[in-house]
PDB file of C-alpha atoms in Angstrom:
ATOM      1  CA  MET A   1       9.136   0.352 -55.017  1.00  0.00           C
ATOM      2  CA  ALA A   2      10.651   0.501 -58.488  1.00  0.00           C
ATOM      3  CA  THR A   3       9.782   3.292 -60.859  1.00  0.00           C
ATOM      4  CA  ARG A   4      10.827   4.152 -64.371  1.00  0.00           C
ATOM      5  CA  LEU A   5      10.196   7.863 -63.979  1.00  0.00           C
ATOM      6  CA  PRO A   6      13.206  10.179 -63.741  1.00  0.00           C
ATOM      7  CA  ILE A   7      13.664  11.022 -60.075  1.00  0.00           C
ATOM      8  CA  ILE A   8      15.571  13.564 -58.021  1.00  0.00           C
ATOM      9  CA  ILE A   9      16.879  12.802 -54.528  1.00  0.00           C
ATOM     10  CA  ALA A  10      17.314  15.847 -52.339  1.00  0.00           C
ATOM     11  CA  ARG A  11      18.671  15.910 -48.789  1.00  0.00           C
ATOM     12  CA  ARG A  12      17.487  18.460 -46.283  1.00  0.00           C
ATOM     13  CA  TYR A  13      18.011  18.549 -42.517  1.00  0.00           C
ATOM     14  CA  GLY A  14      19.444  15.051 -42.561  1.00  0.00           C
ATOM     15  CA  LYS A  15      16.511  13.543 -44.424  1.00  0.00           C
ATOM     16  CA  ALA A  16      16.265  12.315 -48.005  1.00  0.00           C
ATOM     17  CA  TYR A  17      13.393  13.479 -50.199  1.00  0.00           C
ATOM     18  CA  ILE A  18      12.493  11.860 -53.506  1.00  0.00           C
ATOM     19  CA  ARG A  19      10.412  13.553 -56.190  1.00  0.00           C
ATOM     20  CA  SER A  20       9.875  13.016 -59.860  1.00  0.00           C
ATOM     21  CA  LYS A  21      11.945  15.049 -62.250  1.00  0.00           C
ATOM     22  CA  PRO A  22       9.878  17.519 -64.260  1.00  0.00           C
ATOM     23  CA  GLU A  23       9.773  16.758 -67.944  1.00  0.00           C
ATOM     24  CA  HIS A  24       9.916  19.452 -70.588  1.00  0.00           C
ATOM     25  CA  VAL A  25       7.580  19.232 -73.549  1.00  0.00           C
ATOM     26  CA  ARG A  26       9.336  20.284 -76.713  1.00  0.00           C
ATOM     27  CA  GLN A  27       7.410  22.884 -78.657  1.00  0.00           C
ATOM     28  CA  THR A  28       6.845  22.250 -82.340  1.00  0.00           C
ATOM     29  CA  PRO A  29       6.841  25.063 -84.900  1.00  0.00           C
ATOM     30  CA  ALA A  30       3.059  24.615 -85.220  1.00  0.00           C
ATOM     31  CA  SER A  31       2.435  24.864 -81.455  1.00  0.00           C
ATOM     32  CA  ILE A  32       4.682  27.930 -81.195  1.00  0.00           C
ATOM     33  CA  LYS A  33       2.799  29.589 -84.062  1.00  0.00           C
ATOM     34  CA  THR A  34      -0.551  28.813 -82.395  1.00  0.00           C
ATOM     35  CA  ALA A  35       0.619  30.197 -79.050  1.00  0.00           C
ATOM     36  CA  ILE A  36       1.814  33.425 -80.690  1.00  0.00           C
ATOM     37  CA  SER A  37      -1.498  33.764 -82.549  1.00  0.00           C
ATOM     38  CA  PHE A  38      -3.516  33.282 -79.350  1.00  0.00           C
ATOM     39  CA  GLY A  39      -1.358  35.864 -77.614  1.00  0.00           C
ATOM     40  CA  LYS A  40      -1.994  38.440 -80.322  1.00  0.00           C
ATOM     41  CA  THR A  41      -5.750  37.702 -80.296  1.00  0.00           C
ATOM     42  CA  SER A  42      -5.838  38.032 -76.520  1.00  0.00           C
ATOM     43  CA  SER A  43      -4.051  41.374 -76.712  1.00  0.00           C
ATOM     44  CA  LEU A  44      -6.404  42.575 -79.453  1.00  0.00           C
ATOM     45  CA  ALA A  45      -9.507  41.616 -77.445  1.00  0.00           C
ATOM     46  CA  SER A  46      -8.180  43.580 -74.478  1.00  0.00           C
ATOM     47  CA  GLN A  47      -7.432  46.626 -76.651  1.00  0.00           C
ATOM     48  CA  LEU A  48     -10.894  46.507 -78.234  1.00  0.00           C
ATOM     49  CA  VAL A  49     -12.614  46.479 -74.855  1.00  0.00           C
ATOM     50  CA  ALA A  50     -10.547  49.493 -73.783  1.00  0.00           C
ATOM     51  CA  THR A  51     -11.283  51.349 -77.043  1.00  0.00           C
ATOM     52  CA  PHE A  52     -15.029  50.677 -76.881  1.00  0.00           C
ATOM     53  CA  LYS A  53     -15.127  51.653 -73.196  1.00  0.00           C
ATOM     54  CA  PRO A  54     -16.841  55.051 -73.814  1.00  0.00           C
ATOM     55  CA  LEU A  55     -19.809  53.119 -75.214  1.00  0.00           C
ATOM     56  CA  ILE A  56     -20.002  50.600 -72.393  1.00  0.00           C
ATOM     57  CA  ALA A  57     -22.298  51.837 -69.641  1.00  0.00           C
ATOM     58  CA  TYR A  58     -21.827  48.960 -67.259  1.00  0.00           C
ATOM     59  CA  GLU A  59     -20.378  45.479 -67.411  1.00  0.00           C
ATOM     60  CA  PRO A  60     -17.238  44.016 -65.834  1.00  0.00           C
ATOM     61  CA  GLN A  61     -14.617  44.428 -68.554  1.00  0.00           C
ATOM     62  CA  GLN A  62     -13.180  40.976 -67.911  1.00  0.00           C
ATOM     63  CA  ARG A  63     -16.492  39.385 -68.936  1.00  0.00           C
ATOM     64  CA  ILE A  64     -16.614  41.385 -72.141  1.00  0.00           C
ATOM     65  CA  TYR A  65     -12.988  40.503 -72.833  1.00  0.00           C
ATOM     66  CA  HIS A  66     -13.614  36.750 -72.561  1.00  0.00           C
ATOM     67  CA  ARG A  67     -16.663  36.881 -74.863  1.00  0.00           C
ATOM     68  CA  LEU A  68     -14.931  39.118 -77.405  1.00  0.00           C
ATOM     69  CA  PHE A  69     -11.805  36.939 -77.344  1.00  0.00           C
ATOM     70  CA  ALA A  70     -13.973  33.897 -78.118  1.00  0.00           C
ATOM     71  CA  ALA A  71     -15.665  35.768 -80.970  1.00  0.00           C
ATOM     72  CA  LEU A  72     -12.289  36.709 -82.466  1.00  0.00           C
ATOM     73  CA  VAL A  73     -10.960  33.144 -82.198  1.00  0.00           C
ATOM     74  CA  ASN A  74     -14.095  31.692 -83.836  1.00  0.00           C
ATOM     75  CA  TRP A  75     -14.005  34.301 -86.592  1.00  0.00           C
ATOM     76  CA  GLN A  76     -10.314  33.665 -87.323  1.00  0.00           C
ATOM     77  CA  HIS A  77     -10.923  29.913 -87.432  1.00  0.00           C
ATOM     78  CA  GLU A  78     -13.747  30.427 -89.923  1.00  0.00           C
ATOM     79  CA  GLN A  79     -11.583  32.642 -92.116  1.00  0.00           C
ATOM     80  CA  GLN A  80      -8.798  30.059 -92.155  1.00  0.00           C
ATOM     81  CA  CYS A  81     -11.091  27.120 -92.891  1.00  0.00           C
ATOM     82  CA  ASN A  82     -13.261  28.924 -95.404  1.00  0.00           C
ATOM     83  CA  PRO A  83     -11.624  31.867 -97.192  1.00  0.00           C
ATOM     84  CA  GLN A  84     -14.928  32.449 -99.000  1.00  0.00           C
ATOM     85  CA  SER A  85     -16.830  33.108 -95.765  1.00  0.00           C
ATOM     86  CA  PRO A  86     -18.704  36.449 -95.560  1.00  0.00           C
ATOM     87  CA  LYS A  87     -16.527  39.533 -95.201  1.00  0.00           C
ATOM     88  CA  LEU A  88     -19.442  41.778 -94.205  1.00  0.00           C
ATOM     89  CA  ASP A  89     -21.377  41.540 -90.924  1.00  0.00           C
ATOM     90  CA  SER A  90     -19.887  38.345 -89.531  1.00  0.00           C
ATOM     91  CA  LYS A  91     -22.223  36.365 -87.276  1.00  0.00           C
ATOM     92  CA  TYR A  92     -19.532  36.439 -84.594  1.00  0.00           C
ATOM     93  CA  PHE A  93     -19.564  40.241 -84.377  1.00  0.00           C
ATOM     94  CA  LYS A  94     -22.847  41.729 -85.562  1.00  0.00           C
ATOM     95  CA  GLY A  95     -25.241  41.584 -82.645  1.00  0.00           C
ATOM     96  CA  PHE A  96     -22.440  41.239 -80.067  1.00  0.00           C
ATOM     97  CA  ARG A  97     -23.663  42.868 -76.864  1.00  0.00           C
ATOM     98  CA  PHE A  98     -21.320  44.645 -74.486  1.00  0.00           C
ATOM     99  CA  ILE A  99     -24.071  44.429 -71.857  1.00  0.00           C
ATOM    100  CA  GLN A 100     -25.747  41.074 -72.342  1.00  0.00           C
ATOM    101  CA  LYS A 101     -29.102  42.242 -70.980  1.00  0.00           C
ATOM    102  CA  ALA A 102     -29.320  45.261 -73.276  1.00  0.00           C
ATOM    103  CA  GLY A 103     -29.332  44.712 -77.018  1.00  0.00           C
ATOM    104  CA  ILE A 104     -29.465  47.531 -79.552  1.00  0.00           C
ATOM    105  CA  GLU A 105     -31.822  45.497 -81.731  1.00  0.00           C
ATOM    106  CA  ASP A 106     -34.399  45.452 -78.915  1.00  0.00           C
ATOM    107  CA  LYS A 107     -34.576  49.229 -78.584  1.00  0.00           C
ATOM    108  CA  PHE A 108     -33.506  50.678 -81.944  1.00  0.00           C
ATOM    109  CA  LYS A 109     -35.890  49.864 -84.799  1.00  0.00           C
ATOM    110  CA  VAL A 110     -34.587  52.407 -87.319  1.00  0.00           C
ATOM    111  CA  LYS A 111     -33.555  50.622 -90.546  1.00  0.00           C
ATOM    112  CA  TYR A 112     -30.019  51.994 -90.788  1.00  0.00           C
ATOM    113  CA  ASN A 113     -27.439  50.935 -93.347  1.00  0.00           C
ATOM    114  CA  ILE A 114     -23.640  50.780 -92.993  1.00  0.00           C
ATOM    115  CA  SER A 115     -21.401  50.701 -96.057  1.00  0.00           C
ATOM    116  CA  TYR A 116     -17.613  50.646 -96.150  1.00  0.00           C
ATOM    117  CA  ASN A 117     -14.818  51.873 -98.380  1.00  0.00           C
ATOM    118  CA  THR A 118     -11.084  52.199 -97.797  1.00  0.00           C
ATOM    119  CA  THR A 119     -11.339  55.372 -95.688  1.00  0.00           C
ATOM    120  CA  THR A 120     -14.813  55.592 -94.136  1.00  0.00           C
ATOM    121  CA  ALA A 121     -17.684  53.639 -92.692  1.00  0.00           C
ATOM    122  CA  ASP A 122     -20.815  55.410 -93.934  1.00  0.00           C
ATOM    123  CA  VAL A 123     -23.858  55.169 -91.680  1.00  0.00           C
ATOM    124  CA  GLN A 124     -27.177  56.110 -93.291  1.00  0.00           C
ATOM    125  CA  LEU A 125     -30.320  56.662 -91.250  1.00  0.00           C
ATOM    126  CA  PRO A 126     -33.652  57.162 -93.056  1.00  0.00           C
ATOM    127  CA  SER A 127     -36.292  59.616 -91.877  1.00  0.00           C
ATOM    128  CA  PHE A 128     -37.835  58.356 -88.651  1.00  0.00           C
ATOM    129  CA  ILE A 129     -39.987  59.357 -85.682  1.00  0.00           C
ATOM    130  CA  PRO A 130     -38.028  58.746 -82.454  1.00  0.00           C
ATOM    131  CA  LYS A 131     -40.989  57.767 -80.268  1.00  0.00           C
ATOM    132  CA  GLN A 132     -42.182  55.253 -82.822  1.00  0.00           C
ATOM    133  CA  GLN A 133     -38.856  53.593 -83.643  1.00  0.00           C
ATOM    134  CA  ILE A 134     -36.727  53.938 -80.512  1.00  0.00           C
ATOM    135  CA  ALA A 135     -37.850  52.436 -77.212  1.00  0.00           C
ATOM    136  CA  ALA A 136     -37.075  54.564 -74.155  1.00  0.00           C
ATOM    137  CA  PRO A 137     -37.852  54.511 -70.429  1.00  0.00           C
ATOM    138  CA  LYS A 138     -40.543  56.726 -68.949  1.00  0.00           C
ATOM    139  CA  GLY A 139     -39.524  60.349 -68.596  1.00  0.00           C
ATOM    140  CA  CYS A 140     -37.008  60.408 -71.444  1.00  0.00           C
ATOM    141  CA  SER A 141     -36.979  63.767 -73.234  1.00  0.00           C
ATOM    142  CA  SER A 142     -33.869  63.349 -75.362  1.00  0.00           C
ATOM    143  CA  LEU A 143     -31.236  60.776 -76.224  1.00  0.00           C
ATOM    144  CA  GLU A 144     -27.878  60.345 -77.919  1.00  0.00           C
ATOM    145  CA  LEU A 145     -26.753  57.824 -80.501  1.00  0.00           C
ATOM    146  CA  HIS A 146     -23.058  57.206 -79.934  1.00  0.00           C
ATOM    147  CA  TRP A 147     -21.399  55.539 -82.942  1.00  0.00           C
ATOM    148  CA  MET A 148     -17.846  54.215 -83.118  1.00  0.00           C
ATOM    149  CA  ALA A 149     -15.793  52.411 -85.782  1.00  0.00           C
ATOM    150  CA  VAL A 150     -12.574  50.626 -84.844  1.00  0.00           C
ATOM    151  CA  THR A 151     -10.060  49.309 -87.372  1.00  0.00           C
ATOM    152  CA  CYS A 152      -7.691  46.563 -86.276  1.00  0.00           C
ATOM    153  CA  LYS A 153      -5.151  44.114 -87.668  1.00  0.00           C
ATOM    154  CA  PRO A 154      -5.947  40.593 -86.399  1.00  0.00           C
ATOM    155  CA  ALA A 155      -2.643  39.219 -87.738  1.00  0.00           C
ATOM    156  CA  THR A 156      -0.587  41.579 -85.572  1.00  0.00           C
ATOM    157  CA  GLY A 157      -3.048  42.137 -82.729  1.00  0.00           C
ATOM    158  CA  GLU A 158      -3.014  45.912 -83.180  1.00  0.00           C
ATOM    159  CA  ILE A 159      -5.649  48.626 -83.398  1.00  0.00           C
ATOM    160  CA  VAL A 160      -4.916  50.912 -86.337  1.00  0.00           C
ATOM    161  CA  CYS A 161      -7.438  53.672 -85.718  1.00  0.00           C
ATOM    162  CA  PHE A 162     -10.844  54.485 -84.306  1.00  0.00           C
ATOM    163  CA  SER A 163     -13.407  57.187 -84.923  1.00  0.00           C
ATOM    164  CA  ASP A 164     -16.616  58.126 -83.105  1.00  0.00           C
ATOM    165  CA  ALA A 165     -19.500  60.560 -83.363  1.00  0.00           C
ATOM    166  CA  VAL A 166     -22.584  61.422 -81.321  1.00  0.00           C
ATOM    167  CA  ILE A 167     -26.012  62.202 -82.789  1.00  0.00           C
ATOM    168  CA  PRO A 168     -28.297  64.059 -80.322  1.00  0.00           C
ATOM    169  CA  LEU A 169     -32.058  63.566 -80.741  1.00  0.00           C
ATOM    170  CA  GLN A 170     -35.168  64.928 -79.113  1.00  0.00           C
ATOM    171  CA  TYR A 171     -37.455  62.121 -78.021  1.00  0.00           C
ATOM    172  CA  ASN A 172     -40.754  63.201 -79.566  1.00  0.00           C
ATOM    173  CA  ASP A 173     -43.297  62.449 -82.299  1.00  0.00           C
ATOM    174  CA  ILE A 174     -41.691  64.726 -84.883  1.00  0.00           C
ATOM    175  CA  LEU A 175     -40.297  63.236 -88.097  1.00  0.00           C
ATOM    176  CA  ASN A 176     -36.510  63.567 -88.238  1.00  0.00           C
ATOM    177  CA  ASP A 177     -34.728  64.136 -91.529  1.00  0.00           C
ATOM    178  CA  ALA A 178     -32.566  61.394 -92.959  1.00  0.00           C
ATOM    179  CA  LEU A 179     -29.037  61.460 -91.561  1.00  0.00           C
ATOM    180  CA  GLN A 180     -25.665  60.393 -92.910  1.00  0.00           C
ATOM    181  CA  LEU A 181     -22.607  59.879 -90.759  1.00  0.00           C
ATOM    182  CA  GLN A 182     -19.019  59.148 -91.784  1.00  0.00           C
ATOM    183  CA  LEU A 183     -16.586  57.402 -89.455  1.00  0.00           C
ATOM    184  CA  ASN A 184     -12.914  57.254 -90.394  1.00  0.00           C
ATOM    185  CA  ILE A 185     -11.384  53.803 -90.904  1.00  0.00           C
ATOM    186  CA  ALA A 186      -8.162  52.395 -92.352  1.00  0.00           C
ATOM    187  CA  GLY A 187      -9.503  49.777 -94.714  1.00  0.00           C
ATOM    188  CA  ASN A 188      -6.327  48.478 -96.289  1.00  0.00           C
ATOM    189  CA  GLY A 189      -5.236  44.852 -96.554  1.00  0.00           C
ATOM    190  CA  ALA A 190      -6.097  42.319 -93.822  1.00  0.00           C
ATOM    191  CA  SER A 191      -7.998  44.843 -91.718  1.00  0.00           C
ATOM    192  CA  LEU A 192     -11.080  44.176 -89.596  1.00  0.00           C
ATOM    193  CA  VAL A 193     -13.499  47.052 -88.996  1.00  0.00           C
ATOM    194  CA  LEU A 194     -16.011  46.818 -86.146  1.00  0.00           C
ATOM    195  CA  THR A 195     -18.823  49.383 -85.920  1.00  0.00           C
ATOM    196  CA  ALA A 196     -20.655  49.823 -82.620  1.00  0.00           C
ATOM    197  CA  LEU A 197     -23.597  51.829 -81.317  1.00  0.00           C
ATOM    198  CA  ALA A 198     -24.762  52.858 -77.861  1.00  0.00           C
ATOM    199  CA  ILE A 199     -27.947  54.699 -76.857  1.00  0.00           C
ATOM    200  CA  ARG A 200     -27.920  57.036 -73.875  1.00  0.00           C
ATOM    201  CA  TYR A 201     -31.129  58.524 -72.504  1.00  0.00           C
ATOM    202  CA  ASN A 202     -31.512  61.948 -70.846  1.00  0.00           C
ATOM    203  CA  ASN A 203     -33.948  63.427 -68.295  1.00  0.00           C
ATOM    204  CA  ILE A 204     -35.217  60.163 -66.884  1.00  0.00           C
ATOM    205  CA  VAL A 205     -37.811  60.058 -64.121  1.00  0.00           C
ATOM    206  CA  VAL A 206     -35.803  58.170 -61.509  1.00  0.00           C
ATOM    207  CA  ASN A 207     -38.843  56.849 -59.624  1.00  0.00           C
ATOM    208  CA  ALA A 208     -40.453  55.443 -62.767  1.00  0.00           C
ATOM    209  CA  PRO A 209     -40.890  51.649 -62.968  1.00  0.00           C
ATOM    210  CA  ALA A 210     -38.049  51.412 -65.500  1.00  0.00           C
ATOM    211  CA  ARG A 211     -35.175  53.327 -63.932  1.00  0.00           C
ATOM    212  CA  HIS A 212     -32.332  54.742 -65.975  1.00  0.00           C
ATOM    213  CA  GLY A 213     -29.933  52.643 -63.910  1.00  0.00           C
ATOM    214  CA  GLU A 214     -31.419  49.377 -65.103  1.00  0.00           C
ATOM    215  CA  LEU A 215     -29.222  47.529 -67.567  1.00  0.00           C
ATOM    216  CA  ILE A 216     -32.032  47.075 -70.092  1.00  0.00           C
ATOM    217  CA  TRP A 217     -31.908  50.836 -70.636  1.00  0.00           C
ATOM    218  CA  MET A 218     -28.206  50.886 -71.444  1.00  0.00           C
ATOM    219  CA  PRO A 219     -28.273  49.268 -74.892  1.00  0.00           C
ATOM    220  CA  ASP A 220     -24.959  48.993 -76.707  1.00  0.00           C
ATOM    221  CA  GLY A 221     -23.093  46.597 -78.939  1.00  0.00           C
ATOM    222  CA  ILE A 222     -21.456  45.879 -82.267  1.00  0.00           C
ATOM    223  CA  VAL A 223     -23.838  46.523 -85.156  1.00  0.00           C
ATOM    224  CA  GLY A 224     -21.595  45.831 -88.150  1.00  0.00           C
ATOM    225  CA  SER A 225     -18.278  44.373 -89.250  1.00  0.00           C
ATOM    226  CA  TYR A 226     -16.202  44.414 -92.408  1.00  0.00           C
ATOM    227  CA  TYR A 227     -13.085  42.421 -93.268  1.00  0.00           C
ATOM    228  CA  VAL A 228     -10.763  43.797 -95.914  1.00  0.00           C
ATOM    229  CA  VAL A 229      -8.662  40.987 -97.346  1.00  0.00           C
TER     230      VAL A 229
END
């Protein structure tokens, strides 16, 4: 049977074998640039998961990596197509959950504010009563708010710096004073800052209906982002 495809005839053990010759697709400058960009984004997503690991109570890291990689790709596409798109609290990052079943917004009702400058991410918490504005499982006597800010360079796929801090709180009906927290960042040109929060509960009654091992009581995620052009 005739064929126009390039073929290779190989002989082995006295028999002739015919197979098609593999064709090489020539890469264009545009396709090479895209491949390099995807590689850097993939590397950055992996580094971010590793950096945020202290905040992640439980979730296979590969799952988080795939979702965070998709968020980075979508965000970069938006920035390229619309340079005027929001630089603060991108929809692709704010609200991103490390554990999909446990969102910070479901458990933490304190109206915090995050502002950014070139060296710090400033977190401001107003006065609040823990038992009224933070949901907790039965038996909780205290908790910790673990904050982290990570600065990265999407263009190079590198993490520049990260900073974290823990705020311990008693879980009671007493009004807490307003708090201000500063996390170090490196907000120079073309930097992306991601701020994350995790809540960890202490002294849980293990036999209570809502156990401390349940994923809904391991809330964590990205609560703010800032892009410095």
